[in-house]
mmCIF file of C-alpha atoms in Angstrom:
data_model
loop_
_atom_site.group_PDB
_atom_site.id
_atom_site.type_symbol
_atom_site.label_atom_id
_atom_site.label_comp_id
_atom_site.label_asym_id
_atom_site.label_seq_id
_atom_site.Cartn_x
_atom_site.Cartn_y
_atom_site.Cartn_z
ATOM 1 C CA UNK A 1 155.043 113.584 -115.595
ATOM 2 C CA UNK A 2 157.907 112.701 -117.627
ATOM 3 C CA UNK A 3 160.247 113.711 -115.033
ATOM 4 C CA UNK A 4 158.788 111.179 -112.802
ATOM 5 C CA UNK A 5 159.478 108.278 -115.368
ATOM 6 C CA UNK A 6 163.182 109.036 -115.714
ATOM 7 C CA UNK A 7 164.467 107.030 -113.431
ATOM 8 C CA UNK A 8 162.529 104.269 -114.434
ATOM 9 C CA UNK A 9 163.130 104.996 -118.278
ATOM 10 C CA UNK A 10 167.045 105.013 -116.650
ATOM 11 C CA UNK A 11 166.973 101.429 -115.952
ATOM 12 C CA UNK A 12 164.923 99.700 -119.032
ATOM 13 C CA UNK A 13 168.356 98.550 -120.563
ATOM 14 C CA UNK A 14 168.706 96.212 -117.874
ATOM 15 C CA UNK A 15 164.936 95.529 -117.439
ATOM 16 C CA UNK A 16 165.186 93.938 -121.287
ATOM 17 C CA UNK A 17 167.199 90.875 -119.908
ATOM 18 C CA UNK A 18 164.683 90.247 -117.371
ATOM 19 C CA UNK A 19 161.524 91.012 -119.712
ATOM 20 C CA UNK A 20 158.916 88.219 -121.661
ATOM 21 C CA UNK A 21 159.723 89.050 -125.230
ATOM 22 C CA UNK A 22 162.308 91.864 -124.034
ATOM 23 C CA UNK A 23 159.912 95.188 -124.735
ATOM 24 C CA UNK A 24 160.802 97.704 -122.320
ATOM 25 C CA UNK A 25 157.665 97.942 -120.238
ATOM 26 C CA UNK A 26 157.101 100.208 -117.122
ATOM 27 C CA UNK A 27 155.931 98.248 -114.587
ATOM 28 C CA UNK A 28 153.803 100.044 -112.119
ATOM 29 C CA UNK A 29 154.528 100.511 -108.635
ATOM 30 C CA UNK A 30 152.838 101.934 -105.291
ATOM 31 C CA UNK A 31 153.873 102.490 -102.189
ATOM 32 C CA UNK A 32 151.092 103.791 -100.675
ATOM 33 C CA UNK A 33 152.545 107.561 -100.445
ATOM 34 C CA UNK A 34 151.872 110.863 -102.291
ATOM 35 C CA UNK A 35 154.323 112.614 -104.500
ATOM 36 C CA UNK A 36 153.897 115.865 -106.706
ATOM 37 C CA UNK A 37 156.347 116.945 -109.488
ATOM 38 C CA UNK A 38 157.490 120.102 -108.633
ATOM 39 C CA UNK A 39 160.363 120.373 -111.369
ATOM 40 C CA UNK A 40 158.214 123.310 -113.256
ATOM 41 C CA UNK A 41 160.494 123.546 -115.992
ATOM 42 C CA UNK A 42 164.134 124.155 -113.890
ATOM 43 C CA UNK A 43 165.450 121.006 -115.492
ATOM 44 C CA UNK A 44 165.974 119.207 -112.072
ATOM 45 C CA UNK A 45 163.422 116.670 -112.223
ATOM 46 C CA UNK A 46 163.018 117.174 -108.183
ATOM 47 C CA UNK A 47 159.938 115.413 -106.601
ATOM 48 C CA UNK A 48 158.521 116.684 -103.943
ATOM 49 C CA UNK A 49 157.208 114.426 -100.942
ATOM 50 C CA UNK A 50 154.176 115.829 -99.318
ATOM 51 C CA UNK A 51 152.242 112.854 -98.061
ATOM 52 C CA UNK A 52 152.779 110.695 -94.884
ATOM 53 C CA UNK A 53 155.939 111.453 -93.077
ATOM 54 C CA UNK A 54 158.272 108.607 -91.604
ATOM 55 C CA UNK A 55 159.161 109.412 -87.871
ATOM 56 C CA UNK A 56 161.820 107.814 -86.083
ATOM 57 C CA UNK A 57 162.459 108.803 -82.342
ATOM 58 C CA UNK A 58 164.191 107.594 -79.171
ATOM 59 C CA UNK A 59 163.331 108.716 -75.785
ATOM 60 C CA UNK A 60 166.895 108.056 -74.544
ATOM 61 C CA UNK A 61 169.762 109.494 -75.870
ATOM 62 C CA UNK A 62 172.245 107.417 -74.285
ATOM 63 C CA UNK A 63 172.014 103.951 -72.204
ATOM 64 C CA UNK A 64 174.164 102.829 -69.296
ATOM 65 C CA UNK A 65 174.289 99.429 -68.497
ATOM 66 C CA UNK A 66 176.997 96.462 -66.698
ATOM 67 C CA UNK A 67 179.184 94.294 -68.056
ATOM 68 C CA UNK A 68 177.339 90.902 -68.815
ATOM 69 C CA UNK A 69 173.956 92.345 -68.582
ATOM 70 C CA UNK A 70 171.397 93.073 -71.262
ATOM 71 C CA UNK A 71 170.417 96.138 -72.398
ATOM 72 C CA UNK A 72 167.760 97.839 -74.552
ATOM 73 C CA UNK A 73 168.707 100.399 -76.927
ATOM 74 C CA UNK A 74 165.015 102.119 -77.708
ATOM 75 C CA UNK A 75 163.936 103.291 -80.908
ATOM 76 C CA UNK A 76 160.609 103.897 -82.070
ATOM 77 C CA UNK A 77 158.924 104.835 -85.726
ATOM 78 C CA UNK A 78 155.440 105.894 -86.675
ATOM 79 C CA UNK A 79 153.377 107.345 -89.458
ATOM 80 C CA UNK A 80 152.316 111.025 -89.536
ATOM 81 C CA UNK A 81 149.280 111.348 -90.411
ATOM 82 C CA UNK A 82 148.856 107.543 -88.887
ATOM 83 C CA UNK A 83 148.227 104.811 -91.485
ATOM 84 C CA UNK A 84 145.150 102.340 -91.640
ATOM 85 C CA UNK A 85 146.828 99.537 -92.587
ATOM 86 C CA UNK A 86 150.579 98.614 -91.502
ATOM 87 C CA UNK A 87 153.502 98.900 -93.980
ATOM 88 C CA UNK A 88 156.322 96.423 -94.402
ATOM 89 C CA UNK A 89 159.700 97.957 -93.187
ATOM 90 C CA UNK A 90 163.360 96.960 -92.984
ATOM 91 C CA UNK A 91 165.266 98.281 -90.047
ATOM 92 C CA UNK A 92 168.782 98.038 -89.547
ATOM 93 C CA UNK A 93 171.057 98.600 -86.514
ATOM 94 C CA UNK A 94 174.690 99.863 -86.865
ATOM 95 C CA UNK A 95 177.263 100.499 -84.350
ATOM 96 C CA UNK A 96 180.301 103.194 -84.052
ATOM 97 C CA UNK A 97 182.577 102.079 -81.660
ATOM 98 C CA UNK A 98 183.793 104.285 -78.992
ATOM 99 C CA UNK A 99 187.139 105.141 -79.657
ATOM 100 C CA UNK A 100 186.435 106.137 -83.200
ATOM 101 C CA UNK A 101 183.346 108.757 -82.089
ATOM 102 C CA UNK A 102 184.278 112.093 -83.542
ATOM 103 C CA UNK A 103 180.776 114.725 -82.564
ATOM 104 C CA UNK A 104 179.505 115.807 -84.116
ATOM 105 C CA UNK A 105 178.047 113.151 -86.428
ATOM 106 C CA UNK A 106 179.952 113.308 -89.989
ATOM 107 C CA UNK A 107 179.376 111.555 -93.231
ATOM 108 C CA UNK A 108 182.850 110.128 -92.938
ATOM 109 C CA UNK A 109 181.101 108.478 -89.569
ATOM 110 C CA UNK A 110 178.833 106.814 -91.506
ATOM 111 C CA UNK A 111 181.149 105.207 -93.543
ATOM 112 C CA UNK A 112 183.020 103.488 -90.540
ATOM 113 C CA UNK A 113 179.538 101.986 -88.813
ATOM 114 C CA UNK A 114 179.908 98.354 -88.775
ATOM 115 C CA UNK A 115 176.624 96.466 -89.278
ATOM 116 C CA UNK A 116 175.032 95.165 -85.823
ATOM 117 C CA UNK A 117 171.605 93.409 -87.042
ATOM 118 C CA UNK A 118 168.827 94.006 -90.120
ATOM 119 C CA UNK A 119 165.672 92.532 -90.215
ATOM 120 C CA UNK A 120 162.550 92.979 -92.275
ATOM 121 C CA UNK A 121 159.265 91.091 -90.903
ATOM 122 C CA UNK A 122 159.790 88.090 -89.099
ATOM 123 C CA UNK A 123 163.516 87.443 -91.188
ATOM 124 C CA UNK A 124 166.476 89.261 -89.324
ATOM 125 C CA UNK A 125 170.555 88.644 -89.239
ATOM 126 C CA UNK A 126 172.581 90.029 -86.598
ATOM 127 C CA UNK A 127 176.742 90.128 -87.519
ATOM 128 C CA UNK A 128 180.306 89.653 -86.516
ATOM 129 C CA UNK A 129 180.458 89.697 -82.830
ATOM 130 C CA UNK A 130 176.646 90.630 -82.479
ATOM 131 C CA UNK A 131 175.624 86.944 -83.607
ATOM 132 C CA UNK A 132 173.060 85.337 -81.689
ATOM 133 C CA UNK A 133 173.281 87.964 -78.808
ATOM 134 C CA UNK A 134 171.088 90.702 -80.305
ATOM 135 C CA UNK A 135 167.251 90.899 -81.256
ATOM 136 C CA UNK A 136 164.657 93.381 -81.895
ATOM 137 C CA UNK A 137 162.194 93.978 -79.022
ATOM 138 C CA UNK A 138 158.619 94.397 -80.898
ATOM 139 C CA UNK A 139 157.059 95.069 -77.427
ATOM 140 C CA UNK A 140 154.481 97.638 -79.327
ATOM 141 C CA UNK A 141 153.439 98.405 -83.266
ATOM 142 C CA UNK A 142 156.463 100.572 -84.308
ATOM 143 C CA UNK A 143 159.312 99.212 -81.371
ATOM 144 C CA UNK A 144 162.239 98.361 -83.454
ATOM 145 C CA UNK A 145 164.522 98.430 -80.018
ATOM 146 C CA UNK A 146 167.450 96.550 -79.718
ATOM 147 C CA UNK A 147 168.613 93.966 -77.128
ATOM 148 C CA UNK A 148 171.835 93.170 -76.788
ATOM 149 C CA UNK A 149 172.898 90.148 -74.072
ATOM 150 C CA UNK A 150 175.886 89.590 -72.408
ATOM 151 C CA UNK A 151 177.176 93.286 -72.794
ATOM 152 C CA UNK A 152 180.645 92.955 -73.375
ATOM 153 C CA UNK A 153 183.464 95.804 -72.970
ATOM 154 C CA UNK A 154 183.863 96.372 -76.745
ATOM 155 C CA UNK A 155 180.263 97.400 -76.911
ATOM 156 C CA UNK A 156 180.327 100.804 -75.765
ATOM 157 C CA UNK A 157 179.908 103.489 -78.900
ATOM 158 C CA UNK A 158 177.068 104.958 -80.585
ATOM 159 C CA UNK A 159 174.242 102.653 -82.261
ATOM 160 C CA UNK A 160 171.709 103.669 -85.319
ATOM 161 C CA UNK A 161 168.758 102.883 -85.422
ATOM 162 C CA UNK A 162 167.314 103.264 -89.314
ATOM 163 C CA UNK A 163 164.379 102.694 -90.828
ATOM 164 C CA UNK A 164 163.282 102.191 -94.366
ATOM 165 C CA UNK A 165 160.264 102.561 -96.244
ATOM 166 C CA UNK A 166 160.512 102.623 -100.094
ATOM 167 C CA UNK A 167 162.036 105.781 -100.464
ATOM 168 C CA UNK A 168 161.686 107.158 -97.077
ATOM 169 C CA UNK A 169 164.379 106.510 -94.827
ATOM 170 C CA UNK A 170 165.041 107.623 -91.338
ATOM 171 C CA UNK A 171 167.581 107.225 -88.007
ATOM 172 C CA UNK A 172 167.654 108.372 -85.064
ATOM 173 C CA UNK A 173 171.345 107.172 -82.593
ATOM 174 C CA UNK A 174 171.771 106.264 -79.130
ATOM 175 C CA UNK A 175 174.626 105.999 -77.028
ATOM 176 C CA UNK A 176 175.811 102.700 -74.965
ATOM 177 C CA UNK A 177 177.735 103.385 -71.994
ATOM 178 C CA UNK A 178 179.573 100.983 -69.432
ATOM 179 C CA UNK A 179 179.089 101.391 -65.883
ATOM 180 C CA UNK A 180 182.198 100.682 -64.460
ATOM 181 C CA UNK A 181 185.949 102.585 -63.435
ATOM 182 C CA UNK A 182 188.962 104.227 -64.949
ATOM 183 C CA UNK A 183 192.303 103.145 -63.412
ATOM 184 C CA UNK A 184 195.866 104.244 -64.061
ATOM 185 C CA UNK A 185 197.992 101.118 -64.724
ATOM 186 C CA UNK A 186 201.702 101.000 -65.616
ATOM 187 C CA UNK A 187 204.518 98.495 -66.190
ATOM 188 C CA UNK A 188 206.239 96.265 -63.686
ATOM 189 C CA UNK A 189 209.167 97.937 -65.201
ATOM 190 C CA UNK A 190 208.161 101.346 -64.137
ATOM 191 C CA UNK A 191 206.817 104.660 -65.142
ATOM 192 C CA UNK A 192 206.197 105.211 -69.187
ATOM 193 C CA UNK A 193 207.220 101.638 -70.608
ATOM 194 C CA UNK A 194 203.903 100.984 -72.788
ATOM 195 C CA UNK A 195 203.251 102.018 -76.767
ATOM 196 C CA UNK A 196 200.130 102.126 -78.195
ATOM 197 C CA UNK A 197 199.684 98.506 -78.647
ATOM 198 C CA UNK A 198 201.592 97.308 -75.063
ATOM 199 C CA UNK A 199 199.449 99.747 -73.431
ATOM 200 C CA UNK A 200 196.208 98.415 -75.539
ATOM 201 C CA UNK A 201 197.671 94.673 -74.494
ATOM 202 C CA UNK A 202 198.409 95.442 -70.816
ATOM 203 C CA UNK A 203 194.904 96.656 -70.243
ATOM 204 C CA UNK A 204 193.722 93.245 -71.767
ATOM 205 C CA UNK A 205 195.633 91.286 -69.809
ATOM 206 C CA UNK A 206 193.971 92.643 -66.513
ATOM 207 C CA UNK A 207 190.300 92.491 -67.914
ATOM 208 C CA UNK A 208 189.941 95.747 -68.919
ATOM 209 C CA UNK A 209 190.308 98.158 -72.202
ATOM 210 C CA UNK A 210 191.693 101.053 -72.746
ATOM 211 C CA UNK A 211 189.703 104.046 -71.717
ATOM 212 C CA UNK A 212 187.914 106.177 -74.238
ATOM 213 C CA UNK A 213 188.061 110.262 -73.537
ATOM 214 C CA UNK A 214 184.729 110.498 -72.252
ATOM 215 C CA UNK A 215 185.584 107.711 -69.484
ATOM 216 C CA UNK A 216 188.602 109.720 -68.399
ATOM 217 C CA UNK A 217 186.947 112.789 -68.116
ATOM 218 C CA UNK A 218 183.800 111.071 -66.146
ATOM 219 C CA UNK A 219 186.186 109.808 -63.680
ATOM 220 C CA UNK A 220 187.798 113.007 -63.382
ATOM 221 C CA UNK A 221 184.619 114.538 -62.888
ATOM 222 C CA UNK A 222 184.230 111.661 -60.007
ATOM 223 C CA UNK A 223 187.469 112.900 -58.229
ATOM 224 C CA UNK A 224 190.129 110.907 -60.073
ATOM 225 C CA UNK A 225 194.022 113.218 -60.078
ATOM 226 C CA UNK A 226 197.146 111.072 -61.226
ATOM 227 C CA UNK A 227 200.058 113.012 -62.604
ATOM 228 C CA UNK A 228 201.189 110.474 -64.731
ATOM 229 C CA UNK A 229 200.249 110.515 -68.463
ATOM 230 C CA UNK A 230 198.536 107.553 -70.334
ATOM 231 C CA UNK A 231 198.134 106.201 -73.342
ATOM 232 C CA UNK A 232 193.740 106.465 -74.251
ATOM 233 C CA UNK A 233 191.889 104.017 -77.183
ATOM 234 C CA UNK A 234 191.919 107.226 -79.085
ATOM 235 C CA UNK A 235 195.708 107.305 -79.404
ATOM 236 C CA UNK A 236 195.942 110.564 -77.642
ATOM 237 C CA UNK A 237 198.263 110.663 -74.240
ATOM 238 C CA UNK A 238 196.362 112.546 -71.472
ATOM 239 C CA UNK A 239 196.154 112.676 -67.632
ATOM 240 C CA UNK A 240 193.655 113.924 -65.095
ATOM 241 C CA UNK A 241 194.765 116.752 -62.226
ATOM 242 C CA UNK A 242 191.879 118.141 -60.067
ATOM 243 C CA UNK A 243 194.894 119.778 -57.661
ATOM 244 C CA UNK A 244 197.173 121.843 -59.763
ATOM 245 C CA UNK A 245 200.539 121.634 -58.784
ATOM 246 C CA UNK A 246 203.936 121.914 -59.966
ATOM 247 C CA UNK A 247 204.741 119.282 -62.065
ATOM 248 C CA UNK A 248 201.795 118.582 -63.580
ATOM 249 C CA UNK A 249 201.105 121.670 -65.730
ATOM 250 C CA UNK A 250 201.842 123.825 -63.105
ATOM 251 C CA UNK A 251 199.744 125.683 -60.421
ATOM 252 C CA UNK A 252 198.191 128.411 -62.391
ATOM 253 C CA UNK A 253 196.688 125.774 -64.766
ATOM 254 C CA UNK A 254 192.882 124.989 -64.177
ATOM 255 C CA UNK A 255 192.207 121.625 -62.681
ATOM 256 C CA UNK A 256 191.232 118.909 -66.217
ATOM 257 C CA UNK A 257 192.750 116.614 -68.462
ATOM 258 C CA UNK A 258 195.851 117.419 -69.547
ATOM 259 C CA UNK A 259 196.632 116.235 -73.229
ATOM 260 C CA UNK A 260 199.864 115.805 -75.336
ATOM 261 C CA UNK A 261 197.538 115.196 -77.956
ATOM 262 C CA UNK A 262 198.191 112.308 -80.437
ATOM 263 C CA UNK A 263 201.397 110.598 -80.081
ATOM 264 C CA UNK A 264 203.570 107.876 -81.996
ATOM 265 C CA UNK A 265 201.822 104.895 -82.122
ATOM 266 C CA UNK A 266 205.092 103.032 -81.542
ATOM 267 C CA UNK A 267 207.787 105.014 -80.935
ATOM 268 C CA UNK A 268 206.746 107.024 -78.123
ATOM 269 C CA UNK A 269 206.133 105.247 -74.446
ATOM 270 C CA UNK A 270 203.382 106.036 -71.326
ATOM 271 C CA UNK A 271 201.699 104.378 -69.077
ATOM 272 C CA UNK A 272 198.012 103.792 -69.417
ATOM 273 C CA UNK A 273 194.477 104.351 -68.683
ATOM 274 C CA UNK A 274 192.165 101.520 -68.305
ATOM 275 C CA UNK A 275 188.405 101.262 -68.223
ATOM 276 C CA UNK A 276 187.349 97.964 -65.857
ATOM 277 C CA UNK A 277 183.538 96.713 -66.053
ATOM 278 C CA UNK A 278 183.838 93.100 -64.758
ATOM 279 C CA UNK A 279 180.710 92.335 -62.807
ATOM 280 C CA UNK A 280 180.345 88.717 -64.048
ATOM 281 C CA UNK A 281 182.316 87.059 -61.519
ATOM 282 C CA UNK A 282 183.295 87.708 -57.598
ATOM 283 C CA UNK A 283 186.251 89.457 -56.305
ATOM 284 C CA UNK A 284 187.457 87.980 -52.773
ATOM 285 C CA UNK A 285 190.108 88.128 -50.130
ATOM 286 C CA UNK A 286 191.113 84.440 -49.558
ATOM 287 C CA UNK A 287 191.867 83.549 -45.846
ATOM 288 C CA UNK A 288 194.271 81.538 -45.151
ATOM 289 C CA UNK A 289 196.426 80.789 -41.692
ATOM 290 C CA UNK A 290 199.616 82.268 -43.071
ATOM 291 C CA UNK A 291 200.736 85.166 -45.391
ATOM 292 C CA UNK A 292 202.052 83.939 -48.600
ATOM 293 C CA UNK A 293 204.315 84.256 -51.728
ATOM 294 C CA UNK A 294 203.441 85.202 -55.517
ATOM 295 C CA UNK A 295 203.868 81.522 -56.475
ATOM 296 C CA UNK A 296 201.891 80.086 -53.241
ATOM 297 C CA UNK A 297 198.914 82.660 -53.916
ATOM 298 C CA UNK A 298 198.666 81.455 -57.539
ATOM 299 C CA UNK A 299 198.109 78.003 -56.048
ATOM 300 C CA UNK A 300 195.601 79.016 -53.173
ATOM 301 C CA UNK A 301 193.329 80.436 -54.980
ATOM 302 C CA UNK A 302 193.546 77.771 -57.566
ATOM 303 C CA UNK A 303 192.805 75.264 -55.034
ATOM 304 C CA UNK A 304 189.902 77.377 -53.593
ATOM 305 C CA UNK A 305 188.342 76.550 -56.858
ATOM 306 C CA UNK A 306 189.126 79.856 -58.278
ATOM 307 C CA UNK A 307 192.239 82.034 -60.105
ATOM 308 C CA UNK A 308 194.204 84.467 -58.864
ATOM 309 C CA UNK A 309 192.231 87.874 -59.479
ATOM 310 C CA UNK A 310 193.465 90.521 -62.056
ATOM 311 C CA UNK A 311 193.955 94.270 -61.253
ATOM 312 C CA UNK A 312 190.765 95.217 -62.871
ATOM 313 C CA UNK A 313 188.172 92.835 -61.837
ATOM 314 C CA UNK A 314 189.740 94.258 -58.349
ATOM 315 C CA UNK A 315 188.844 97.712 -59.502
ATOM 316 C CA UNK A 316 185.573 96.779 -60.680
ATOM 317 C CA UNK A 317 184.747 95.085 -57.653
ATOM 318 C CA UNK A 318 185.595 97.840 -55.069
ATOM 319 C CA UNK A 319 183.740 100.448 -57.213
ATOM 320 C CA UNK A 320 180.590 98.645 -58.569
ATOM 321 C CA UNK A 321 180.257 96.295 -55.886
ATOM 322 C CA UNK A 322 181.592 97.959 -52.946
ATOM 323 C CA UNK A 323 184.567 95.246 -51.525
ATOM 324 C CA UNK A 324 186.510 96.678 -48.925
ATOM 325 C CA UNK A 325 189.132 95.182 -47.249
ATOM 326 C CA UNK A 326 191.905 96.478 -45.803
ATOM 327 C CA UNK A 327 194.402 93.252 -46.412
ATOM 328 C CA UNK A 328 197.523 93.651 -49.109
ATOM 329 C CA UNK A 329 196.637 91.210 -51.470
ATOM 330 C CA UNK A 330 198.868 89.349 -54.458
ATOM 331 C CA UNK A 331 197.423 90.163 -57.619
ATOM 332 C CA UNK A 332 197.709 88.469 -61.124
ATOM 333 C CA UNK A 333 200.085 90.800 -62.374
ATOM 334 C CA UNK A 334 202.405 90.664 -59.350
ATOM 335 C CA UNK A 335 201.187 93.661 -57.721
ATOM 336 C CA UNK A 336 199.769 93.932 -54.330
ATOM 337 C CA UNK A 337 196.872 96.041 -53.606
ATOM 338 C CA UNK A 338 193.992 96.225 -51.136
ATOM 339 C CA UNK A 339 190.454 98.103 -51.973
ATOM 340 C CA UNK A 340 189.197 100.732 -49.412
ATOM 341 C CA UNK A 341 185.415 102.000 -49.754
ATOM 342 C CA UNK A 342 185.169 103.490 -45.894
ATOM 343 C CA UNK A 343 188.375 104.934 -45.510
ATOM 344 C CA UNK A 344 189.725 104.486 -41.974
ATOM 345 C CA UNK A 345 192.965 104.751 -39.714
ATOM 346 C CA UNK A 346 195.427 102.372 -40.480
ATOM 347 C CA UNK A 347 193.894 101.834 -44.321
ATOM 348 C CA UNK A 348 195.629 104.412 -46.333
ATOM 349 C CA UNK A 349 194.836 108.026 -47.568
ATOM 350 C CA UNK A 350 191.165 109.856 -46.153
ATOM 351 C CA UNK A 351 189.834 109.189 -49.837
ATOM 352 C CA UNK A 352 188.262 105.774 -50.793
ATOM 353 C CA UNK A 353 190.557 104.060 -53.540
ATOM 354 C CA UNK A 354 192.873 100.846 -54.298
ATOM 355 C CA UNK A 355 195.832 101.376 -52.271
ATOM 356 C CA UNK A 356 198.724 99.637 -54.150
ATOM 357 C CA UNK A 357 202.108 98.612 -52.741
ATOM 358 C CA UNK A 358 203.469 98.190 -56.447
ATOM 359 C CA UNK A 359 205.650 94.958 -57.507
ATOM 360 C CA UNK A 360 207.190 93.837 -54.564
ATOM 361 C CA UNK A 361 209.346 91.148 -54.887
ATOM 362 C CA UNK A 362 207.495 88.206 -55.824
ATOM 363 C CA UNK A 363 209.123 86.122 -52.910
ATOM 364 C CA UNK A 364 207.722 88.381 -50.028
ATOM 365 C CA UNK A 365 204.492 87.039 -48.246
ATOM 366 C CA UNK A 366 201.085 88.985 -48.373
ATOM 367 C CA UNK A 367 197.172 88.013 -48.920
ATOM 368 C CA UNK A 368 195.732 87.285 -52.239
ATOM 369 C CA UNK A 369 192.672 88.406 -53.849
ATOM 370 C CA UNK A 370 190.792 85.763 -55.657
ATOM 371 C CA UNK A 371 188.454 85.794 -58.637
ATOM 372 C CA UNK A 372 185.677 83.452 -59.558
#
């Protein structure tokens, strides 16, 4: 028995401070489980839990969902053998983001989960960009699920779900993906102009982020072959080839991603791989009577109440909501590009895709796609 009291005969020092007339009392405690000593003379002072077992399970491993939705992560906990009477219980969610997922799951991992929401009865805090868009579903005795509203890009990554009881605690993770598309993009200056960081920017700057590894390799696995390398959120330079050919590895090389592995964060220059998700808003081909420049684009869409779309809401639209038009459009950027779902004659390659004239000069006349 006296190996059960050390930890409590550990902490009497500070106990004295808090005390009525500062005797060192043990105070006694329950928490409703069973525990044996089982330290039988080694000198450990191990105990030995052999009562009711904490269980915490989800029935989905990973979660796809769109951009601006909600979505529920599930998690679930329950009592084995089941309890009489309910226990109080703290759960709290954290949150890996993608681009720093390492599998498998490490200590070090642990470490680096940022703190999504905690609650404990009816009292709960969500944090940092989580505020007031996250809650716990309670839909059932034991649902400790998490809802998060108005998904955003930056939410994709891998979510815990633990919870405590006394000295039991237990997790179980689920995986957040974005439905949405990968899309080469490079400078207006030309091939391999972006660092990390002007890669990470450019991306921004046409509604997107920069693609984890597992969204380049799903889009490979969806058809996608560019023999240009690109900067991913990782920090590694890679590029997808499902033709092998000279020049891009070479022809005896099996079709994949092809890596250079981690590069320079600075120093060394690509182009880039973005990840596009923008379902929020409507991507549109403005008519208008006449063709028009960069400049006089800007304006038409402004004064059709809208802006001038950027390349990846124009991505997002022609994969996730099927546009397809087969009009050269200005773009925010300066580019010009058209999206083709059905491909046809006179519309580009037999393959469905954004066809993309470049960055012609901004005084020729074309379309524009709008965005509102």
């Amino acid at each position: 028995m006296l190996s059960l009291l050390r930890p409590l005969l550990a902490i009497c020092p500070y106990l004295l401070l808090l005390l009525p007339g500062r005797h060192c009392r043990i105070l006694g405690y329950n928490n409703g489980f069973h525990y044996q000593d089982i330290s039988n003379g080694n000198g450990n002072g191990e105990i030995y839990f052999n009562g009711v077992r904490l269980h915490v399970e989800s029935p989905q491993p990973s979660v796809s969902a769109m951009r601006g939705s909600s979505v529920t992560l599930p998690c679930h906990y329950h009592y084995e053998p089941e309890l009489a009477t309910p226990r109080r219980t703290r759960v709290k969610w954290s949150w890996l983001p993608a681009n720093t997922i390492t599998a498998p799951v490490s200590p070090e991992a642990f470490a680096r989960e940022t703190e999504v929401m905690v609650a404990m009865g009816n009292r709960h805090r969500s944090y940092g960009s989580f505020r007031g868009r996250v809650r716990l579903r309670r839909s059932a005795p034991g649902d400790m699920s998490l809802v998060i509203n108005e998904l955003q890009l930056n939410d994709t990554g891998r979510y815990r779900c633990e919870v405590i009881d006394g000295l039991e605690d237990e997790s179980v993770t689920v995986e957040l993906e974005l439905r949405g598309v990968v899309f080469p993009y490079y400078s207006q200056k030309g091939r391999y102009h972006f660092n990390f960081f002007g890669a990470h920017q450019a991306c921004q700057d046409q509604d997107a982020t920069l693609a984890t590894f597992e969204q380049l390799f799903t889009a490979w696995e969806e058809g996608l072959d560019w023999c240009n390398a690109g900067w991913l959120a990782d920090g590694t330079v890679q590029y997808p080839i499902t033709v092998p050919r000279d020049g891009c590895g070479g022809e005896d090389l099996a079709p994949g991603l092809r890596t250079y592995g981690q590069r320079h964060q600075l120093l060394h220059r690509y182009d880039a791989f973005c990840f596009s998700a923008s379902v929020k808003g409507t991507a549109y081909f403005l008519k208008q009577p006449t063709k028009l420049n960069f400049t006089e684009a800007v304006q038409a869409c402004a004064s059709d109440g809208s802006q001038i779309a950027k390349v990846g809401q124009l991505y997002a639209a022609w994969r996730l909501m099927g546009l397809d038009r087969c009009d050269a459009g200005w773009l925010a950027d300066g580019s010009v590009r058209y999206p083709i779902t059905k491909p046809r004659a006179n519309c580009g390659p037999l393959q469905p895709g954004v066809r993309s004239f470049g960055f012609p000069p901004p005084y020729l006349k074309f379309g524009v796609y709008c965005y509102r």
